[in-house]
Coordinates of C-alpha atoms in Angstrom, one line a residue:
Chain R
X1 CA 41.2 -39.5 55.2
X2 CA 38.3 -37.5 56.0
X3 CA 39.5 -36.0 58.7
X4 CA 42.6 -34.9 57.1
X5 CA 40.5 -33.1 54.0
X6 CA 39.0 -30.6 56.7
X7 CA 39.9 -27.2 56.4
X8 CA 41.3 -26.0 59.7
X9 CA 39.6 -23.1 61.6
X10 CA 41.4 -21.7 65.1
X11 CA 39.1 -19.6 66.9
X12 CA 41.2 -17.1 69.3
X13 CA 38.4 -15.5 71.9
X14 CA 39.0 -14.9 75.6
X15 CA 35.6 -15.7 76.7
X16 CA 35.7 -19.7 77.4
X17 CA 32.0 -19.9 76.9
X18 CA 31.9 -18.6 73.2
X19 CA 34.7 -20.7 72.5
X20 CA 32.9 -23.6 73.1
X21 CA 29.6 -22.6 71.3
X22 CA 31.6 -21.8 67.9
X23 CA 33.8 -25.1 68.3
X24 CA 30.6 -26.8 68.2
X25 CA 29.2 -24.7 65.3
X26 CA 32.2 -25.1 63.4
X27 CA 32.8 -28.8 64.6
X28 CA 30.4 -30.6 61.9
X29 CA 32.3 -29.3 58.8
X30 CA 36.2 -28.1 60.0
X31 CA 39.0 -29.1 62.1
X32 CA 39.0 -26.9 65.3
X33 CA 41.7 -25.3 67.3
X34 CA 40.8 -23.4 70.2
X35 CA 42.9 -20.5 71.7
X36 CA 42.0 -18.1 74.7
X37 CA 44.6 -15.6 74.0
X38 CA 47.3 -14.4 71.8
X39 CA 49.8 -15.9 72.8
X40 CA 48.5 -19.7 72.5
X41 CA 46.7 -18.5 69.4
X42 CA 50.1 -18.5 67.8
X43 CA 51.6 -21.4 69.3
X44 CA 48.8 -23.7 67.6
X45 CA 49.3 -21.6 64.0
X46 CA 51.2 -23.5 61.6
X47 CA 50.8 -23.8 57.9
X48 CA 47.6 -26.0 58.1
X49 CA 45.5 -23.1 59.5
X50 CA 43.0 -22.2 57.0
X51 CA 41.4 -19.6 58.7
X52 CA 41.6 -17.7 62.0
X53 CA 39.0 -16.2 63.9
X54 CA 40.3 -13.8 66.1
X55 CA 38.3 -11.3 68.9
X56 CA 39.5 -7.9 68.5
X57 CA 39.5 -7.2 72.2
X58 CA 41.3 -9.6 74.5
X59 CA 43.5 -9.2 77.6
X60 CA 47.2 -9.2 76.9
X61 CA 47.8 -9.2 73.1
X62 CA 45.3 -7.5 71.3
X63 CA 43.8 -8.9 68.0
X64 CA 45.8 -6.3 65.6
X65 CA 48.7 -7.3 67.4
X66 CA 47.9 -11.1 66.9
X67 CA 47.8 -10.5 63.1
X68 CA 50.7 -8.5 62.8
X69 CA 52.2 -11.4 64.1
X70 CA 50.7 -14.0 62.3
X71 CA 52.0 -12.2 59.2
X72 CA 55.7 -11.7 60.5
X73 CA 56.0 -15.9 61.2
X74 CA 55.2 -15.9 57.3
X75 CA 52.0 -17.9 57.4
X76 CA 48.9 -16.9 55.4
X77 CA 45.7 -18.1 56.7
X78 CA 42.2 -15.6 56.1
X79 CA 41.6 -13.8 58.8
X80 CA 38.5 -12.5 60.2
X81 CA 38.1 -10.0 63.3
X82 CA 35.6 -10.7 65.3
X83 CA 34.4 -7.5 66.9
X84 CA 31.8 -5.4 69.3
X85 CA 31.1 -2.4 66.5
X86 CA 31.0 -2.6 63.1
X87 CA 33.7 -1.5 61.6
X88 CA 34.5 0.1 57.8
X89 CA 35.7 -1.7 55.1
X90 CA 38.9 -0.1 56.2
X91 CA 40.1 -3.1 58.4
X92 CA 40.6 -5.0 54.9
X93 CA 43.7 -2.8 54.3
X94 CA 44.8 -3.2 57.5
X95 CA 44.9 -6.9 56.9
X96 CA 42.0 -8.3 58.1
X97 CA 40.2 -10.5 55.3
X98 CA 36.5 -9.8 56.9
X99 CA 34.5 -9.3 59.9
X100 CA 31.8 -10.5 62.3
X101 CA 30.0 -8.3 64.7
X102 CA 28.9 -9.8 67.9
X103 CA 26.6 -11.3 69.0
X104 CA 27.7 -14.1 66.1
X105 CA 25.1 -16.7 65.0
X106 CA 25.7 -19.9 63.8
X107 CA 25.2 -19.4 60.6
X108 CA 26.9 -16.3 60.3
X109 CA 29.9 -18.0 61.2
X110 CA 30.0 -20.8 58.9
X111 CA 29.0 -18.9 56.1
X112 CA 31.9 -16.3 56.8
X113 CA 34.3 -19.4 57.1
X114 CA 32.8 -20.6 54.0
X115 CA 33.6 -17.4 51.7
X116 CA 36.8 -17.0 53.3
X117 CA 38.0 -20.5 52.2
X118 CA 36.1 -20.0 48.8
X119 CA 38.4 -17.2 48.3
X120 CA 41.2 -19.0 48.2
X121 CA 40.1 -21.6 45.9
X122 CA 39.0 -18.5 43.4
X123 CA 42.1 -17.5 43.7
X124 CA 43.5 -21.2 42.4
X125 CA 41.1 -21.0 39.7
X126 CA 41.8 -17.6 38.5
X127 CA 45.5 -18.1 37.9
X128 CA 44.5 -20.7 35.6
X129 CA 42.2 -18.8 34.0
X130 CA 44.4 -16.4 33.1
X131 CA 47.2 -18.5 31.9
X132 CA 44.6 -19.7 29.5
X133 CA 43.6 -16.1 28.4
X134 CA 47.0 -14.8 27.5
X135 CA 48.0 -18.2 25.8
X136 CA 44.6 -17.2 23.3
X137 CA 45.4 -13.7 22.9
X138 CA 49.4 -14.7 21.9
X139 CA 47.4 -17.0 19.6
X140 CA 44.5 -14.5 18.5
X141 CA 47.6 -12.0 18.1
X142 CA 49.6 -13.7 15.7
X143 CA 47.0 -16.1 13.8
X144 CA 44.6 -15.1 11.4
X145 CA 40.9 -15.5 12.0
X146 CA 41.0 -18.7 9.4
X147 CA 44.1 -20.3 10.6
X148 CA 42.3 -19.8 14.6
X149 CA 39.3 -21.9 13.3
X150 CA 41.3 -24.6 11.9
X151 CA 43.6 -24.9 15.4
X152 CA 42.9 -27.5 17.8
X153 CA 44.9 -25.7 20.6
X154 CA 42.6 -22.5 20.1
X155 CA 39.2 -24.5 20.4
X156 CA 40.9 -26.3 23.0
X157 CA 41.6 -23.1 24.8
X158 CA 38.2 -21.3 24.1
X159 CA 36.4 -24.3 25.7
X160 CA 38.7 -24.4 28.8
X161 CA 38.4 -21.0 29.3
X162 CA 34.3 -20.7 29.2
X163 CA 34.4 -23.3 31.5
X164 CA 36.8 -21.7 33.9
X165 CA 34.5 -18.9 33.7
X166 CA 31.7 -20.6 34.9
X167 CA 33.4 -22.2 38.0
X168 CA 34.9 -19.2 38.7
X169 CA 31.4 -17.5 39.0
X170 CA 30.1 -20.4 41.3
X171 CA 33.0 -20.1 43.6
X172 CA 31.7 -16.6 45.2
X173 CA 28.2 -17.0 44.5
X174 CA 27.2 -13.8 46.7
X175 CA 30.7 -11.9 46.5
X176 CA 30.1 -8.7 48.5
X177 CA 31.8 -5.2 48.8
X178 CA 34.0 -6.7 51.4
X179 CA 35.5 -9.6 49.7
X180 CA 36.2 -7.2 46.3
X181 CA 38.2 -5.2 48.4
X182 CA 40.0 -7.6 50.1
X183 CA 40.7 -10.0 47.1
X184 CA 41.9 -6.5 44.9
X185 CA 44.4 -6.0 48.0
X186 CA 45.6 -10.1 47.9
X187 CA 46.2 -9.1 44.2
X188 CA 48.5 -5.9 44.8
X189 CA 50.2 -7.8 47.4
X190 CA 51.0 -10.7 45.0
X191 CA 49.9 -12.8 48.3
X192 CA 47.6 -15.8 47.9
X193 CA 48.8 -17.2 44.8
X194 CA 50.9 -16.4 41.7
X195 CA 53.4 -14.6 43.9
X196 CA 55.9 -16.3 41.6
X197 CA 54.8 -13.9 39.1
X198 CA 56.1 -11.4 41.1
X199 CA 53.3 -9.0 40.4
X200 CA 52.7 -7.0 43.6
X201 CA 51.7 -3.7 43.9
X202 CA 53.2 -0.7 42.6
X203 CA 53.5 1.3 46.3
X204 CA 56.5 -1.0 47.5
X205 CA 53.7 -2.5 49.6
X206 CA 55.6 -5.1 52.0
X207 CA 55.3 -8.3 50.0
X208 CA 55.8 -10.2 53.5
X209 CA 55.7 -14.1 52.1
Chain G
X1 CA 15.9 -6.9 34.9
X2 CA 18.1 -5.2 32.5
X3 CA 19.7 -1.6 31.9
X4 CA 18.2 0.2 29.0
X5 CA 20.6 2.2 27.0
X6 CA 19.8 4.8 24.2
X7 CA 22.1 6.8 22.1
X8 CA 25.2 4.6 22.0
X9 CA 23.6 2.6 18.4
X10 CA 21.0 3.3 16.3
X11 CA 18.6 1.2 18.5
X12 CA 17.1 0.7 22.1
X13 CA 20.2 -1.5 23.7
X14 CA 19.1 -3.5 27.3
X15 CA 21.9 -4.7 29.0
X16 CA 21.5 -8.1 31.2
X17 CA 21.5 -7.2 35.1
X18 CA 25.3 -7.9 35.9
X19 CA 27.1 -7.8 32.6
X20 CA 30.2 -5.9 31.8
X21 CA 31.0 -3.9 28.7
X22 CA 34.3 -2.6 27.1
X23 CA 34.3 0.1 25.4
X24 CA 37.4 0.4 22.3
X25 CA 37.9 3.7 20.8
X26 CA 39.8 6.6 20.9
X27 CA 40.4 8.7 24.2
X28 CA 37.4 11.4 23.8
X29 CA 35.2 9.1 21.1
X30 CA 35.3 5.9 24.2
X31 CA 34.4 8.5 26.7
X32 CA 31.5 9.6 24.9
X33 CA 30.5 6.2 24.4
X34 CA 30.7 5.0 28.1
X35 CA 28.9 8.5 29.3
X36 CA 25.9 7.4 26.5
X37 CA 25.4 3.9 28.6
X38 CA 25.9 5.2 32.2
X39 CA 23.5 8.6 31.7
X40 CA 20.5 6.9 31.1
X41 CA 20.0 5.7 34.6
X42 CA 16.1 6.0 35.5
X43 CA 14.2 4.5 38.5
X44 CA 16.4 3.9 41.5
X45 CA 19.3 3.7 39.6
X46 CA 23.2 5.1 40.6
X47 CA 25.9 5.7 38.9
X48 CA 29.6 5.7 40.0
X49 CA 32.6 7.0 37.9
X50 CA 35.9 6.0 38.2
X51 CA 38.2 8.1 36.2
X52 CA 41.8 8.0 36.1
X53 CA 42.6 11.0 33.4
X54 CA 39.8 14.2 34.6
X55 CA 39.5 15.1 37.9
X56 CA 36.0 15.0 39.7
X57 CA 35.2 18.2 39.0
X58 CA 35.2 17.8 34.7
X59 CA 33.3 14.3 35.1
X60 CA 30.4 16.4 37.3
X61 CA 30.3 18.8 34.3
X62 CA 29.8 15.8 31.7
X63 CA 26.7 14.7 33.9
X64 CA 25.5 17.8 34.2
X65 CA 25.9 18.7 30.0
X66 CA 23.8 15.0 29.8
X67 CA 20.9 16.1 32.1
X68 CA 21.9 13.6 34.8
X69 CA 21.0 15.0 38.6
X70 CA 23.8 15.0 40.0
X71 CA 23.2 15.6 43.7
X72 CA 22.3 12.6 44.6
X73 CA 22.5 10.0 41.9
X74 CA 25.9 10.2 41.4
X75 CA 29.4 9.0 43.2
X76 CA 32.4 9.4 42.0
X77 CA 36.0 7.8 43.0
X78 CA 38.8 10.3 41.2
X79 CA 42.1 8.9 40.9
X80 CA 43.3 11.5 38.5
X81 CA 45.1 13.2 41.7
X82 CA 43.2 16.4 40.9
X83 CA 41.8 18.2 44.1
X84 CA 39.1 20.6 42.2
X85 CA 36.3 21.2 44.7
X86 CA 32.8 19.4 43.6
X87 CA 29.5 20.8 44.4
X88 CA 28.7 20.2 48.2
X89 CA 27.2 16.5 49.3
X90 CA 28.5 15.1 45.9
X91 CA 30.6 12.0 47.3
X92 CA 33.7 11.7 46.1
X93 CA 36.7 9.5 46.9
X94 CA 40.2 10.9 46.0
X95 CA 42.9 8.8 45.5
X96 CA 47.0 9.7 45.1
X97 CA 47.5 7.5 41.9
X98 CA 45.4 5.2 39.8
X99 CA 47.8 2.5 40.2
X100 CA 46.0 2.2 43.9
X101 CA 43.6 -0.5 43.1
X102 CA 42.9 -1.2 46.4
X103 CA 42.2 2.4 46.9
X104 CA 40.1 2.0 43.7
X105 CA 38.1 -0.9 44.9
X106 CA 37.7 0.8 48.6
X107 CA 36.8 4.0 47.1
X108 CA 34.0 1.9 44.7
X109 CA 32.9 0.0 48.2
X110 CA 32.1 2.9 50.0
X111 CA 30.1 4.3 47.3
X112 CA 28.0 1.6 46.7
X113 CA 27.1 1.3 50.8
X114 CA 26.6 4.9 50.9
X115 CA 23.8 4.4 48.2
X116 CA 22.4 1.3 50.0
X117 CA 22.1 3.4 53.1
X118 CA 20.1 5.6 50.9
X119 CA 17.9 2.7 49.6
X120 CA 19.5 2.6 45.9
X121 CA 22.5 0.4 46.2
X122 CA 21.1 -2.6 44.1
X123 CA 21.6 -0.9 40.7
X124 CA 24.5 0.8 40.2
X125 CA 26.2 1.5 36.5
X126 CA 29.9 1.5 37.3
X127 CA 32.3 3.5 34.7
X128 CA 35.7 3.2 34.6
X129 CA 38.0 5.6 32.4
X130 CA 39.9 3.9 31.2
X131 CA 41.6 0.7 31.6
X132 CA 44.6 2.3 29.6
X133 CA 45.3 4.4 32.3
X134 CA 45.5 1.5 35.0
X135 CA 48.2 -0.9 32.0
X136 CA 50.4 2.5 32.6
X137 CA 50.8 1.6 36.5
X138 CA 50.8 -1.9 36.8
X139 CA 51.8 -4.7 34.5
X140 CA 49.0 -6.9 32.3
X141 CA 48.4 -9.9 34.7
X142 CA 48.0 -7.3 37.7
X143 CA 45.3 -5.3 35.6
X144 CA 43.4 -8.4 34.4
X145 CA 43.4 -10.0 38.0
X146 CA 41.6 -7.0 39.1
X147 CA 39.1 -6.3 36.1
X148 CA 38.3 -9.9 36.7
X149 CA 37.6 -9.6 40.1
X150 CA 35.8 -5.9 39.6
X151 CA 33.7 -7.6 36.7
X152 CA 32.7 -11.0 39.1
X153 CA 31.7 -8.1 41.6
X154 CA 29.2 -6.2 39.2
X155 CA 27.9 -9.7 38.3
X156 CA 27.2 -10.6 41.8
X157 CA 25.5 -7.6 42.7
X158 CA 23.5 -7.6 39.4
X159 CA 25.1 -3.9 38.1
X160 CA 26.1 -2.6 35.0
X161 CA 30.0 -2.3 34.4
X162 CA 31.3 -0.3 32.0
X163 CA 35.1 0.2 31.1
X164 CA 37.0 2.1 28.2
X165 CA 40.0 0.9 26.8
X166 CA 42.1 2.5 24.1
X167 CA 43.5 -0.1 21.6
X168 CA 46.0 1.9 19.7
X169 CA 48.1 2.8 23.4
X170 CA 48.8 -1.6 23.9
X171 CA 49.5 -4.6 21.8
X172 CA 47.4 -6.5 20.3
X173 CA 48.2 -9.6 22.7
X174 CA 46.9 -7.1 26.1
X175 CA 44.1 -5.6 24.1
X176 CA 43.2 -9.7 23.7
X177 CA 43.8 -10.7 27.3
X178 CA 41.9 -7.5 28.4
X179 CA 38.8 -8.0 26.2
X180 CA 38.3 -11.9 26.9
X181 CA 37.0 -10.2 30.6
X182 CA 33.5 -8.4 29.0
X183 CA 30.5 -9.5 28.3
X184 CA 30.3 -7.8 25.3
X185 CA 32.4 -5.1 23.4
X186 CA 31.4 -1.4 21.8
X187 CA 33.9 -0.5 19.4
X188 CA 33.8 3.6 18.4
X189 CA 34.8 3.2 14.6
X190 CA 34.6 6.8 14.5
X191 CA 32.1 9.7 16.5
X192 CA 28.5 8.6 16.3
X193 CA 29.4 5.1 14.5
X194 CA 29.2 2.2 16.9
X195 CA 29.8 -1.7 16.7
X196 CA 28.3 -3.7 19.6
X197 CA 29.3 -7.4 20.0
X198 CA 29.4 -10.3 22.0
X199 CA 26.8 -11.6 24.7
X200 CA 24.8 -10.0 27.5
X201 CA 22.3 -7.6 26.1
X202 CA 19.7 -7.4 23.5
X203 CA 18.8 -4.7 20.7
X204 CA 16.0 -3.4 19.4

C-alpha cells in the first residue's frame, strides 16, 4: 500500500550520471521513472505521473517540445524545466509550472517537487472552499442577520469555511512569485480542477483537457 | 511588524504584516480610501498599483498630489489599455485587458523582484482598482479563485493587500462571496466617513 500512495516523479535528463543522483534524492519519498530523452520520457507518461522533471536542453527533442507534447496526449502532470540560465517568470505562461537552475541540490529538488504537488492539493482544497463561500453568501443574501444566527446550516458553513482557510494557508506555506503566477494561469485555463465549471479564461486560451 | 495607516478613520490604523483589505464604496470615494492606506509607506516600503479603470499616467499624478516619491518607490501594472507615457525609470507593466489575470499576476511578479533586486521587495502594499472591473471580464468563481490565490500570496510574503470593490455594480450574493476573501473590510459611507471591520489590524 505504501508504495502505491507515492506520488510519481519522471525525471527526463540526458546526462546518465544526474539521473542517477536525483533518482536517489527523490527515491526516499516518490516513485521514480527515469528517462534519457524525449522520446522515452513520453512512453513512461501515463496518468499516474505527478510531476515531470524535464532538462531543457537535450539531444533530439528538446524540453519545450516534450511539453508540448505531454499536453497534446491530454495528461496533466506539473512540470518543471530544469535549466542552465535562469529564466523569467515568463516560462510559466509558456506552460512550465516552475524551474530549477543547475547545478540542482538535493534539497532544491525535493522541495520543488514538494510545492509542485502541494499545488495541486490547494487546488482540491480551494474548490471546496469556495463551494462553501457562495452556499453562505446565497444564505447571507436572502436571510436576515437574525434568521442566520438561528440557522444550523450557516454556523455549519462558517465553521467549515474558517477551517478550510486555515488548511488552505498551510498547504503553500512559502508560496512565491512563481507559484502565484502559475496557479492564476491553472485558473484561466480551467485546468487542474473544477474544469467542470467550465470557467476558463476569457482570451479563448486552448482549454487542452 | 505591521503597516501603519493614517487618514483612512479618525485614528492611527496598523495593519498585521500579510492581511488583505477590501475597500466598499463608490467609484472615486473607494479610490480615495485605498490611496489613504497605500500612501503612507515609510521605511523600505513599496507600493504597487494595479488599476483597471486610469491609465498609469493618472495613478502617477495621485501619488504625486499625496507626496509619495514616485521614482523609485512605486510600480505600477496598468490594465486600463491606456498607453500615456510615465515619467522615465517608473516601471510599469501594460496589459491589453484587465480580464488577463495571468498578465495581472505576471505583471505583479515582476514588480515585486524588481524591488527585491533593489533590496525593498519584502514590504510591498499592493492596490488593486477595483475588483468591479475584473467581475466585468470574467465570471464570479474565476474572480474569487484568483483574489484567493492573490490574497494567499500577500499573506505569504507578509504585504499589505488592498482591493476596492463597488457594491452597488453586483448582487448582493458576489459582493458576499467576494468579501468572505479580506481580512477585514473599509466601507466609505460617504467622503471622509469610514467603517473598518473584521480581523487583521488594530486601531488607536
Amino acid at each position: 500500500m505504501a508504495e502505491a500512495d507515492h506520488p510519481t516523479v519522471l525525471v527526463v535528463e540526458d546526462e546518465a550520471p544526474l539521473i542517477e543522483i536525483y533518482a536517489r534524492w527523490l527515491g526516499e519519498r516518490f516513485e521514480v521513472r527515469t528517462a534519457q530523452n524525449g522520446e522515452s520520457a513520453l512512453e513512461q507518461l501515463d496518468e499516474d505521473v505527478d510531476v515531470v522533471l524535464l532538462d531543457r536542453l537535450m539531444p533530439g527533442m528538446s524540453g519545450d517540445e516534450v511539453l508540448a507534447a505531454i499536453e497534446e496526449r491530454g495528461f496533466s502532470p506539473r512540470v518543471a524545466m530544469v535549466t542552465a540560465v535562469e529564466p523569467d517568470f515568463d516560462i510559466i505562461t509558456m506552460g512550465f509550472d516552475d524551474y530549477l537552475t543547475k547545478p540542482v541540490d538535493r534539497e532544491e529538488l525535493v522541495e520543488t517537487v514538494d510545492r509542485l504537488l502541494s499545488r495541486s492539493s490547494f487546488a482540491g482544497l480551494e474548490q471546496e472552499y469556495y463551494a462553501c463561500v457562495e452556499k453562505r453568501a446565497a444564505l447571507e443574501s436572502a436571510k436576515s442577520v437574525e434568521q442566520l444566527e438561528t440557522s444550523e446550516e450557516y454556523v455549519e458553513l462558517t465553521e467549515r469555511i474558517d477551517e478550510l482557510r486555515g488548511r488552505l494557508d498551510d498547504a503553500i506555506p512559502d508560496m512565491g512569485s512563481g507559484d502565484f503566477v502559475a496557479m492564476v494561469r491553472d485558473i484561466e485555463r480551467g485546468s487542474g480542477d473544477g474544469a467542470d465549471e467550465g470557467s476558463g479564461g476569457p482570451d479563448g486560451r486552448e482549454e487542452g483537457r | 511588524m505591521t503597516y501603519v495607516v493614517e487618514g483612512l478613520t479618525d485614528s492611527t490604523v496598523r495593519f498585521d504584516d500579510g492581511s488583505s483589505l477590501l475597500v466598499t464604496g463608490s467609484t472615486s470615494a473607494g479610490r480615495a480610501a485605498a490611496l489613504d492606506v497605500l500612501d503612507d509607506i515609510s521605511g523600505s516600503e513599496t507600493v504597487v498599483l494595479i488599476t483597471t479603470n486610469d491609465g498609469a499616467s493618472s495613478a502617477v499624478d495621485w501619488f504625486d498630489q499625496r507626496g509619495v516619491d514616485t521614482t523609485v518607490r512605486l510600480g505600477i501594472v496598468d490594465a486600463s489599455g491606456s498607453s500615456t507615457p510615465v515619467p522615465d525609470g517608473l516601471p510599469v507593466e501594460r496589459l491589453g485587458s484587465p480580464g488577463d489575470l495571468t498578465g495581472m499576476s505576471l505583471g505583479f511578479a515582476k514588480l515585486a523582484q524588481r524591488f527585491e533586486q533593489a533590496g525593498s521587495g519584502d514590504r510591498i502594499r499592493v492596490g488593486l482598482v477595483s475588483v468591479s472591473t475584473l467581475l466585468m471580464y470574467a465570471d464570479v468563481q474565476t474572480v474569487f479563485r484568483f483574489l484567493h490565490v492573490f490574497t494567499s500570496r500577500i499573506r505569504s510574503g507578509g504585504l499589505l493587500g488592498v482591493f476596492t470593490l463597488e457594491p452597488g455594480m453586483h448582487d448582493d450574493q458576489t459582493v458576499n462571496t467576494v468579501r468572505a476573501i479580506f481580512d477585514s473590510e473599509a466601507h466609505v459611507v460617504e467622503a471622509g466617513e469610514v467603517e473598518l471591520r473584521g480581523t487583521g489590524f488594530t486601531q488607536s
